[in-house]
PDB file of C-alpha atoms in Angstrom:
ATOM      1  CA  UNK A 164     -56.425  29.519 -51.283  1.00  0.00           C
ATOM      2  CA  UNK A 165     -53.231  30.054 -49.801  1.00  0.00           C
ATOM      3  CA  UNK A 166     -52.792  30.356 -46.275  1.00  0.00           C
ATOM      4  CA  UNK A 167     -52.436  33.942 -44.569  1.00  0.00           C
ATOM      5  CA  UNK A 168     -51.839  32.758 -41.208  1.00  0.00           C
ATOM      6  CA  UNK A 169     -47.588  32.771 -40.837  1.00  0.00           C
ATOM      7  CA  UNK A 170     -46.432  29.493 -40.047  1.00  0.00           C
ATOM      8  CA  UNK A 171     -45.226  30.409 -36.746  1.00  0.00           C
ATOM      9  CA  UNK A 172     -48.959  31.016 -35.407  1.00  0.00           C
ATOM     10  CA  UNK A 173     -49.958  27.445 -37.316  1.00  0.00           C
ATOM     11  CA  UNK A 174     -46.552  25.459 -35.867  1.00  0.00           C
ATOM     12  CA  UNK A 175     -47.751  26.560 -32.381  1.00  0.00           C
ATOM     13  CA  UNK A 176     -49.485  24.956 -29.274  1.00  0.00           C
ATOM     14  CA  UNK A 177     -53.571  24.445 -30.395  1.00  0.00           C
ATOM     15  CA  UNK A 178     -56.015  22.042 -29.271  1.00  0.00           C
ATOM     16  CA  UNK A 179     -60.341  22.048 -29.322  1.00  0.00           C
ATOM     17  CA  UNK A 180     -61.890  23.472 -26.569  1.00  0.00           C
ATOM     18  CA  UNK A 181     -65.920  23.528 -26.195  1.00  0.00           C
ATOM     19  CA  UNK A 182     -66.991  26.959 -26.541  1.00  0.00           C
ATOM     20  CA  UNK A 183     -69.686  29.817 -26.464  1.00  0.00           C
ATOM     21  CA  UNK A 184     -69.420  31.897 -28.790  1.00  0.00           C
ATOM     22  CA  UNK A 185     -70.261  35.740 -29.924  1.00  0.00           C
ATOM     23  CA  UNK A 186     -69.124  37.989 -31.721  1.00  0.00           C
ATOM     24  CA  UNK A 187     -69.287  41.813 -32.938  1.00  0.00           C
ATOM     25  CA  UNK A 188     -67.430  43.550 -35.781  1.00  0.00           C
ATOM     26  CA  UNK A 189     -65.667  46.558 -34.541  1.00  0.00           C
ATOM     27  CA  UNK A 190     -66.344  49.245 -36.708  1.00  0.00           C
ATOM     28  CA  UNK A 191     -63.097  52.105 -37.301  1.00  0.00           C
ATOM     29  CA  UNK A 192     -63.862  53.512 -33.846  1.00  0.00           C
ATOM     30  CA  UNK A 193     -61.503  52.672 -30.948  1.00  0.00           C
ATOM     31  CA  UNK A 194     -61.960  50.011 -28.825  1.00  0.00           C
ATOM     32  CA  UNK A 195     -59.691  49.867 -25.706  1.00  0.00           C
ATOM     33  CA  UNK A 196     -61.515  46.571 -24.038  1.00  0.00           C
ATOM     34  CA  UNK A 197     -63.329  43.991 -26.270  1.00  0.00           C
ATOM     35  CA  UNK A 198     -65.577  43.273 -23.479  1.00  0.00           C
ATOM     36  CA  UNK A 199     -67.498  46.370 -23.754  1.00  0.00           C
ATOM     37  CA  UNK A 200     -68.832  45.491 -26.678  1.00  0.00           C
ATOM     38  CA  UNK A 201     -70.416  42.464 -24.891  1.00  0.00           C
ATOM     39  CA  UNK A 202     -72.206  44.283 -21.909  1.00  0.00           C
ATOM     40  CA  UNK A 203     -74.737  41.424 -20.997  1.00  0.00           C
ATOM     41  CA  UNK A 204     -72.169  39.470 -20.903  1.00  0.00           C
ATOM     42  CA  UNK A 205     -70.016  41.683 -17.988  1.00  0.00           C
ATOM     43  CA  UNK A 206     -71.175  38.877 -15.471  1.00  0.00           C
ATOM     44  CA  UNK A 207     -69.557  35.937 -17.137  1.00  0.00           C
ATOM     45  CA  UNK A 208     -66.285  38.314 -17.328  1.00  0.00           C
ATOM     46  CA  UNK A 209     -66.676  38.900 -13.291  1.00  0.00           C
ATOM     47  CA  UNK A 210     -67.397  35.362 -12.907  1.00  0.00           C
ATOM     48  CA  UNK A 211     -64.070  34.513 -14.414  1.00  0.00           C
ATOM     49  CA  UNK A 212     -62.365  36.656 -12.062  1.00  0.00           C
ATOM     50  CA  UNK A 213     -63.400  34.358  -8.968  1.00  0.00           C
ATOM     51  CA  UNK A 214     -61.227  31.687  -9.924  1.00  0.00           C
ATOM     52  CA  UNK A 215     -58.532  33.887  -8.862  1.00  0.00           C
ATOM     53  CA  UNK A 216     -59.738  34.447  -5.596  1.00  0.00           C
ATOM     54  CA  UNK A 217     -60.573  30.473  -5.437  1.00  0.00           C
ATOM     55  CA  UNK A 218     -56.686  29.723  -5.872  1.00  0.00           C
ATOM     56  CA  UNK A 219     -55.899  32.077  -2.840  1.00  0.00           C
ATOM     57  CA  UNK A 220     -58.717  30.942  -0.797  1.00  0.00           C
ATOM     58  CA  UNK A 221     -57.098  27.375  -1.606  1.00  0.00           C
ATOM     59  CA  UNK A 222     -53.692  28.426  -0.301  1.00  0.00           C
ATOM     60  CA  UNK A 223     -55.219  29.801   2.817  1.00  0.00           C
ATOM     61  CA  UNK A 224     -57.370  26.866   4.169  1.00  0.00           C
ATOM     62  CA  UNK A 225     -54.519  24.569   3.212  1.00  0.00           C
ATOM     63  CA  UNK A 226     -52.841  26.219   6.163  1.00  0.00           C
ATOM     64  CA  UNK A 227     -55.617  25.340   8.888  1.00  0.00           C
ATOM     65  CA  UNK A 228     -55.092  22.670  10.980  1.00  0.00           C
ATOM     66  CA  UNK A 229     -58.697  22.238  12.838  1.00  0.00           C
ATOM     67  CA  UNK A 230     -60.054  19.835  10.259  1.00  0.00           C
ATOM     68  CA  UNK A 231     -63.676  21.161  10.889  1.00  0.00           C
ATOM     69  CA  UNK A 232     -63.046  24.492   9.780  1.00  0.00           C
ATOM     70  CA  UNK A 233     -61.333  23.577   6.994  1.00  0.00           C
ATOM     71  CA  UNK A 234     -64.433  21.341   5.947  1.00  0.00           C
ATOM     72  CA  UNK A 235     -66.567  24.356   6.264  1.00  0.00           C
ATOM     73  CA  UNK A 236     -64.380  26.329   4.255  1.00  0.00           C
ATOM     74  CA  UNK A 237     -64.664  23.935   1.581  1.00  0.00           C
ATOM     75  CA  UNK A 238     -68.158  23.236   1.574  1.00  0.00           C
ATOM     76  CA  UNK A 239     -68.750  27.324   1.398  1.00  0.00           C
ATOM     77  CA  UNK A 240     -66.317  27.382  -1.371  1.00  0.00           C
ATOM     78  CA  UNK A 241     -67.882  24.581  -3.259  1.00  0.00           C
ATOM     79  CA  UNK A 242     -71.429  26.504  -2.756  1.00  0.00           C
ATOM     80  CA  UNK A 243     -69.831  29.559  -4.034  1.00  0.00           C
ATOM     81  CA  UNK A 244     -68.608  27.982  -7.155  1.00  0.00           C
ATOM     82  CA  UNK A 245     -71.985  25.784  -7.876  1.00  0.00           C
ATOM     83  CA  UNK A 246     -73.571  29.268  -7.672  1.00  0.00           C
ATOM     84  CA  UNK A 247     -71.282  31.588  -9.979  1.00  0.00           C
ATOM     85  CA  UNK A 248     -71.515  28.560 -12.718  1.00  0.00           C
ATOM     86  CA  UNK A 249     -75.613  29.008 -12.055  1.00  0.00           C
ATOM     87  CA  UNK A 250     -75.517  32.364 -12.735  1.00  0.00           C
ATOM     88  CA  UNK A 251     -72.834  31.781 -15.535  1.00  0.00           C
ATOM     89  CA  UNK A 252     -75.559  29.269 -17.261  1.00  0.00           C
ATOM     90  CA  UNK A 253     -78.522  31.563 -16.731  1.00  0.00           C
ATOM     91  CA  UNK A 254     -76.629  34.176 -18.653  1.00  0.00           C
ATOM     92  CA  UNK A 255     -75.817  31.842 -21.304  1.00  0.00           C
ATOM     93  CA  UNK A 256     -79.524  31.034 -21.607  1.00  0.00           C
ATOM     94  CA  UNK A 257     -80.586  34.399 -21.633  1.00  0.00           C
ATOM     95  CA  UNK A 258     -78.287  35.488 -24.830  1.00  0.00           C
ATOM     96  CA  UNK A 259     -79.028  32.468 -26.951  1.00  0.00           C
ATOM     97  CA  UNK A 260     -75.053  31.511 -26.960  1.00  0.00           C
ATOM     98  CA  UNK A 261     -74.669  27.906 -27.637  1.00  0.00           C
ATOM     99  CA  UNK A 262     -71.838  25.404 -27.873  1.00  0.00           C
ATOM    100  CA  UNK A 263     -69.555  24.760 -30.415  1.00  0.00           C
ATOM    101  CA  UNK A 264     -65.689  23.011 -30.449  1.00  0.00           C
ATOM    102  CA  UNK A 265     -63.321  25.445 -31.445  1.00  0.00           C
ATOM    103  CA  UNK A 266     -59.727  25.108 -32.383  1.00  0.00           C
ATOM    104  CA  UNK A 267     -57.685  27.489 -30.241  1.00  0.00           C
ATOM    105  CA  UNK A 268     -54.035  28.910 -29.526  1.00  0.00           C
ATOM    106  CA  UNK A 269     -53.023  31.948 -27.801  1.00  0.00           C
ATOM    107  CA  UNK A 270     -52.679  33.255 -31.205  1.00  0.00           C
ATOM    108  CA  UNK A 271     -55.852  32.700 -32.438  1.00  0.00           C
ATOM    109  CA  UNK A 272     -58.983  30.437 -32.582  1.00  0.00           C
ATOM    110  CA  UNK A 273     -60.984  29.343 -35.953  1.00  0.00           C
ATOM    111  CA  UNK A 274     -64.920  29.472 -35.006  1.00  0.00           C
ATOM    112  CA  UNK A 275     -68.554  28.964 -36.705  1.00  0.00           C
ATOM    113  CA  UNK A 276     -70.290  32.181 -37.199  1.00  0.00           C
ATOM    114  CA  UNK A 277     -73.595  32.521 -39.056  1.00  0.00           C
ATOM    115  CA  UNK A 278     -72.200  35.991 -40.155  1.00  0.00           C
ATOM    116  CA  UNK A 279     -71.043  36.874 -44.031  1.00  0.00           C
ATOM    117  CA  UNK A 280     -67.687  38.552 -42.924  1.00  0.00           C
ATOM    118  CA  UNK A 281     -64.750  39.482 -45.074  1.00  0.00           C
ATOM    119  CA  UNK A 282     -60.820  38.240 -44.590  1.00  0.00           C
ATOM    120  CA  UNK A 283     -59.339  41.745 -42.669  1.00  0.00           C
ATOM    121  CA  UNK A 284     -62.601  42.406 -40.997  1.00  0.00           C
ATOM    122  CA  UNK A 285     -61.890  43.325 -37.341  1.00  0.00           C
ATOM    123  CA  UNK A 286     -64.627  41.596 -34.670  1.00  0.00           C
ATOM    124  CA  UNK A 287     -64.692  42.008 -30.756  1.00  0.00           C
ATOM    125  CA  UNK A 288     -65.053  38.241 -29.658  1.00  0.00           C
ATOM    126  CA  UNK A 289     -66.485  36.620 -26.537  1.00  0.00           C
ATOM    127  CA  UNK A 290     -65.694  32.846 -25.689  1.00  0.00           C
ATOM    128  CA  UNK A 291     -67.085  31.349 -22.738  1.00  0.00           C
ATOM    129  CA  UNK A 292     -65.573  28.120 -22.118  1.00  0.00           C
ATOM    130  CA  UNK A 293     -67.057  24.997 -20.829  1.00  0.00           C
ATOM    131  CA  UNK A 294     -67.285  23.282 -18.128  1.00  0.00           C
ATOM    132  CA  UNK A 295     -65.019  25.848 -16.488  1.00  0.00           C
ATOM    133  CA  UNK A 296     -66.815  29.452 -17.841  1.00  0.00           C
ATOM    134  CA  UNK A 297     -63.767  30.975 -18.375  1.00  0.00           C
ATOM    135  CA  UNK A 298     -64.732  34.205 -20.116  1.00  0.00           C
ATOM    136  CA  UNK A 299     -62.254  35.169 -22.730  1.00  0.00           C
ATOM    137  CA  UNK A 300     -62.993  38.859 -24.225  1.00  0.00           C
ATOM    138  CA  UNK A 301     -60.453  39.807 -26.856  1.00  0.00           C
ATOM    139  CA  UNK A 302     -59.880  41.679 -30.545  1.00  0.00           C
ATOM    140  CA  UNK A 303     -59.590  39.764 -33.603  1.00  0.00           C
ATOM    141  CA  UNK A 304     -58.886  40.242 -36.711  1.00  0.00           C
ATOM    142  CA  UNK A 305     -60.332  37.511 -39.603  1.00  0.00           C
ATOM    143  CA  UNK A 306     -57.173  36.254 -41.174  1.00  0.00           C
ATOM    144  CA  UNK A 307     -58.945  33.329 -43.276  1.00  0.00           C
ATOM    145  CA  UNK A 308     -61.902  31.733 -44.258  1.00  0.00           C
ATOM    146  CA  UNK A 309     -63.110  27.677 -44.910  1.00  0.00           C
ATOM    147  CA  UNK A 310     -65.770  25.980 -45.971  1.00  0.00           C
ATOM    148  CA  UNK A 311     -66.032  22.844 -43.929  1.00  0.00           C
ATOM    149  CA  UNK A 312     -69.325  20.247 -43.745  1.00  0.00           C
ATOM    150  CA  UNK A 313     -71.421  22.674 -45.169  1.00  0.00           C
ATOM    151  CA  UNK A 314     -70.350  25.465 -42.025  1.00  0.00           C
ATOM    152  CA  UNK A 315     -68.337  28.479 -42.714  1.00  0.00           C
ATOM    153  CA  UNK A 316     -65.618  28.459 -40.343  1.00  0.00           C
ATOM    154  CA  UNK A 317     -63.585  31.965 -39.870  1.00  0.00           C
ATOM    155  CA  UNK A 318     -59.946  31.658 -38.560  1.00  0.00           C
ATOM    156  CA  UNK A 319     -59.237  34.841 -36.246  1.00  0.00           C
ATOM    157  CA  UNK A 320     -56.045  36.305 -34.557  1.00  0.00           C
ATOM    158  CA  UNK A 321     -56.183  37.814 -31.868  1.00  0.00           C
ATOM    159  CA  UNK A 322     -54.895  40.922 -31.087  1.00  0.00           C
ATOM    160  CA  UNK A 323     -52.980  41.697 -27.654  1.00  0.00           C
ATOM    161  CA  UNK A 324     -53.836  39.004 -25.459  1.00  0.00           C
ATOM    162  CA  UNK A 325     -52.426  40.040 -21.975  1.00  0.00           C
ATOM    163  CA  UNK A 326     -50.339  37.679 -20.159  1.00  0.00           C
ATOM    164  CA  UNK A 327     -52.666  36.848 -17.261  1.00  0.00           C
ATOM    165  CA  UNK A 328     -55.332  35.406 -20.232  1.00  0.00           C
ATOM    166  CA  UNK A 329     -53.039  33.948 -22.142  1.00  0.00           C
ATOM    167  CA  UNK A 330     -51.260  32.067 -19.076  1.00  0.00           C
ATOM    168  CA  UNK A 331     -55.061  31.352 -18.201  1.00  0.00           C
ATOM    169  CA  UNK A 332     -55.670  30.054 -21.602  1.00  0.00           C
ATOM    170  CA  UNK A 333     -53.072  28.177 -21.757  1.00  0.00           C
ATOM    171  CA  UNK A 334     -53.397  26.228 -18.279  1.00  0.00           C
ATOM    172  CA  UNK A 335     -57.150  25.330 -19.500  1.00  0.00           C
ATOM    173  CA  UNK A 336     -55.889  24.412 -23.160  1.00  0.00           C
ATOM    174  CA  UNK A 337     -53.407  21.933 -21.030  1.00  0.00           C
ATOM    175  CA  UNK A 338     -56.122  20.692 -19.185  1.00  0.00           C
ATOM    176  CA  UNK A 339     -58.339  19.983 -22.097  1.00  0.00           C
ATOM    177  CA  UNK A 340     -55.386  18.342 -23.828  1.00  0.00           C
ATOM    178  CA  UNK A 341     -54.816  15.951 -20.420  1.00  0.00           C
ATOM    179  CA  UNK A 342     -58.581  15.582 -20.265  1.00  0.00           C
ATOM    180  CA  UNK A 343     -58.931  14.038 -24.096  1.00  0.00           C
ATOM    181  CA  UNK A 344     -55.793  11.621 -23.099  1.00  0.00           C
ATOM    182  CA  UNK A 345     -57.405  10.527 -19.972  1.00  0.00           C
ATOM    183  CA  UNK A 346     -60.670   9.735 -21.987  1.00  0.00           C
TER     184      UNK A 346
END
């Protein structure tokens, strides 16, 4: 079967990340935000969101002098962050998503589903990667279709990444890429 993927999106930066995954086929009606179709899933999304905050809380204490305040500002923030990825696991629990290493660019990702799906169909996908539970909600369309070890693995691209998640992706891609040298 001949590829349908252009080169260009198979020439560029990819790497395997460990993922959960769902995923829900858009039918012809609009959908403005992918993560909509993944409602029990909204906390993972707000979760995500915290890292943000985290970076700026970061600057800030950086700039304290008194050593014991900016202790306790790191202990909070390390509280803070052992509870979001709590509540980031208990969700996971809760909707049955497991883990599974997916191959991923900011112009797509290939992923396991158990679902019979047809090359064109258009899904609403959810990956929740780990250890960091970044939530990625996005469109994508199924572009191709393998057989691999007795799994059927879909190739998606996504559609209309924003800049902010694909910077995002990209600086955790990096990381897993430094984090598989290191090891």
């Amino acid at each position: 079967m001949k590829p349908s993927i252009p080169d260009d999106r198979r020439d560029s930066f990819r790497v395997e990340m460990n993922a959960m995954v769902s995923a829900v086929k858009v039918d012809g009606s609009r959908i403005v935000d992918a993560s909509d179709c993944f409602p029990e899933l909204h906390v993972m999304a707000l979760q995500s969101q915290s890292a943000v905050i985290e970076q700026e809380m970061n600057l800030i204490s950086d700039r304290i002098k008194d050593i014991a305040v900016r202790k306790i500002l790191d202990l909070l923030q390390q509280k803070i962050s052992l509870m979001a990825k709590l509540i980031d696991i208990q969700t996971a629990q809760a909707n049955n998503l497991k883990t599974q290493l997916i191959d991923i660019s900011t112009g797509g990702c290939s992923i396991v589903l158990p679902d019979t799906l047809e090359v064109g169909d258009r899904m609403a996908l959810a990956l929740i990667f780990t250890p960091s539970y970044f939530s990625l909600f996005t469109l994508a369309t199924l572009t191709e279709q393998s057989d691999r070890d007795g799994l059927r693995k879909y190739h998606f691209r996504f559609e209309n990444l924003l800049e902010s998640q694909q910077q995002t992706l990209l600086k955790l891609m990096f990381k897993a890429q430094t984090n598989l040298h290191n090891t």
